[in-house]
Amino acid sequence: MLTVAYPQACLVCGGSVEERRFGIACRSCWEKTRIFTGAETICWKCGAHSPGIDLPAEVRKQIRCRRCDSQSFTAARAVGFYENALRASVLSLKRQPHLSSHLNNLLVNAARREPLNKATRIIPVPLHENRQHERGFNQASVIAEALSKELQLPLDQATLLRPRASEKYRAGLDPKGRRDTVAGAFEVRYPKLIEGESVLLVDDVFTTGATVNSCAEALLASGAGDVFVLTIARGKS
Ligand SMILES: [Zn+2]
Ligand SMILES: [Zn+2]
């Protein structure tokens, strides 16, 4: 972990970050960031938010947005929306392999909620080795390492591989194009390690779900029982 000088400037508003635990954003910018509490109404599968509906807990588990029917993962959740402090956290994590203790706590809280709390093993979405070499680290691994430590679950960085360099060409594509470039991009090297396991697949941001879906397809085809997805933020697809 890096030592960061404090007080530092908030990456959202430029004001000063009062407490080290808040990391890259000030308290006020964290307060303006919508964080999922587990009480809101979401698609139980993909985690898409349905504002304005208030339902009892057991009914909420039946809710599906139907847009995610073709996605292979069991369920996907995020700490909150891709805005303010969470957006800045995602961007910062591409440059520095560091999570603030506040974000660390938010990730752990999200992972302890149903149905993600059934996970038995943590796997970060891998980068292609060229990309990882450029950046020096995999941002998904930073999140996965922190969760593994807190949740006392094994961290598995050996099983899922990204042998094809697809992600470089993704930025300018529409959702269909993004799905095509990641389809078949991932391979499972040690299927025995994930047989019957409930995998917690970790990434920085969930946008269309194309990347995590492609990982989930590979993991499930190799014998994983469930694939739960956790990201820092959920963007607009
Ligand atoms: Zn701020
Ligand atoms: Zn959905």
Short mmCIF file of N, CA, C and O in Angstrom, two decimals, residues 36 38-50 60-65 76-77 114:
data_model
loop_
_atom_site.label_atom_id
_atom_site.label_comp_id
_atom_site.label_asym_id
_atom_site.label_seq_id
_atom_site.Cartn_x
_atom_site.Cartn_y
_atom_site.Cartn_z
N PHE A 36 -25.43 1.88 -2.27
CA PHE A 36 -26.50 0.91 -2.02
C PHE A 36 -26.44 0.45 -0.56
O PHE A 36 -25.36 0.17 -0.03
N GLY A 38 -28.71 -2.04 0.52
CA GLY A 38 -29.31 -3.37 0.60
C GLY A 38 -30.82 -3.28 0.79
O GLY A 38 -31.53 -4.29 0.68
N ALA A 39 -31.33 -2.07 1.05
CA ALA A 39 -32.77 -1.91 1.29
C ALA A 39 -33.51 -1.43 0.04
O ALA A 39 -34.73 -1.47 -0.01
N GLU A 40 -32.77 -0.97 -0.98
CA GLU A 40 -33.46 -0.43 -2.15
C GLU A 40 -33.97 -1.55 -3.07
O GLU A 40 -33.55 -2.70 -2.95
N THR A 41 -34.85 -1.18 -3.95
CA THR A 41 -35.40 -2.16 -4.88
C THR A 41 -34.52 -2.22 -6.12
O THR A 41 -34.33 -1.21 -6.80
N ILE A 42 -33.97 -3.40 -6.34
CA ILE A 42 -33.07 -3.61 -7.49
C ILE A 42 -33.44 -4.92 -8.18
O ILE A 42 -34.12 -5.76 -7.59
N CYS A 43 -33.00 -5.07 -9.40
CA CYS A 43 -33.10 -6.38 -10.06
C CYS A 43 -32.23 -7.34 -9.23
O CYS A 43 -31.05 -7.07 -9.03
N TRP A 44 -32.85 -8.42 -8.71
CA TRP A 44 -32.11 -9.31 -7.81
C TRP A 44 -30.94 -9.97 -8.53
O TRP A 44 -29.96 -10.35 -7.93
N LYS A 45 -31.05 -10.07 -9.86
CA LYS A 45 -29.95 -10.67 -10.61
C LYS A 45 -28.85 -9.66 -10.92
O LYS A 45 -27.73 -9.79 -10.44
N CYS A 46 -29.13 -8.64 -11.71
CA CYS A 46 -28.04 -7.78 -12.19
C CYS A 46 -27.80 -6.55 -11.31
O CYS A 46 -26.84 -5.82 -11.51
N GLY A 47 -28.71 -6.29 -10.37
CA GLY A 47 -28.51 -5.16 -9.46
C GLY A 47 -28.98 -3.83 -9.99
O GLY A 47 -28.79 -2.80 -9.33
N ALA A 48 -29.63 -3.80 -11.17
CA ALA A 48 -30.14 -2.53 -11.71
C ALA A 48 -31.16 -1.92 -10.75
O ALA A 48 -32.03 -2.63 -10.23
N HIS A 49 -31.04 -0.64 -10.52
CA HIS A 49 -31.88 0.04 -9.55
C HIS A 49 -33.24 0.37 -10.15
O HIS A 49 -33.33 0.85 -11.27
N SER A 50 -34.31 0.12 -9.40
CA SER A 50 -35.66 0.53 -9.83
C SER A 50 -36.16 1.56 -8.83
O SER A 50 -36.69 1.20 -7.79
N ARG A 60 -38.76 -8.54 -2.83
CA ARG A 60 -37.67 -7.91 -3.60
C ARG A 60 -36.78 -8.95 -4.27
O ARG A 60 -36.22 -8.70 -5.34
N LYS A 61 -36.67 -10.12 -3.68
CA LYS A 61 -35.83 -11.17 -4.28
C LYS A 61 -36.41 -11.72 -5.57
O LYS A 61 -35.73 -12.41 -6.32
N GLN A 62 -37.69 -11.47 -5.81
CA GLN A 62 -38.33 -11.97 -7.04
C GLN A 62 -38.18 -10.99 -8.20
O GLN A 62 -38.56 -11.29 -9.32
N ILE A 63 -37.66 -9.81 -7.94
CA ILE A 63 -37.64 -8.77 -8.97
C ILE A 63 -36.53 -9.00 -10.00
O ILE A 63 -35.38 -9.23 -9.64
N ARG A 64 -36.92 -8.98 -11.25
CA ARG A 64 -35.95 -9.09 -12.35
C ARG A 64 -36.24 -7.97 -13.34
O ARG A 64 -37.40 -7.70 -13.65
N CYS A 65 -35.18 -7.37 -13.87
CA CYS A 65 -35.38 -6.31 -14.86
C CYS A 65 -35.62 -6.90 -16.25
O CYS A 65 -36.09 -6.20 -17.14
N ALA A 76 -25.26 -9.76 -9.63
CA ALA A 76 -24.23 -8.72 -9.63
C ALA A 76 -24.65 -7.58 -8.72
O ALA A 76 -25.81 -7.17 -8.72
N ARG A 77 -23.67 -7.08 -7.95
CA ARG A 77 -23.93 -5.96 -7.06
C ARG A 77 -22.77 -4.97 -7.16
O ARG A 77 -21.66 -5.35 -7.54
N GLU A 114 -26.78 -10.69 1.14
CA GLU A 114 -27.31 -11.71 0.23
C GLU A 114 -27.35 -11.18 -1.20
O GLU A 114 -27.64 -10.00 -1.38
#
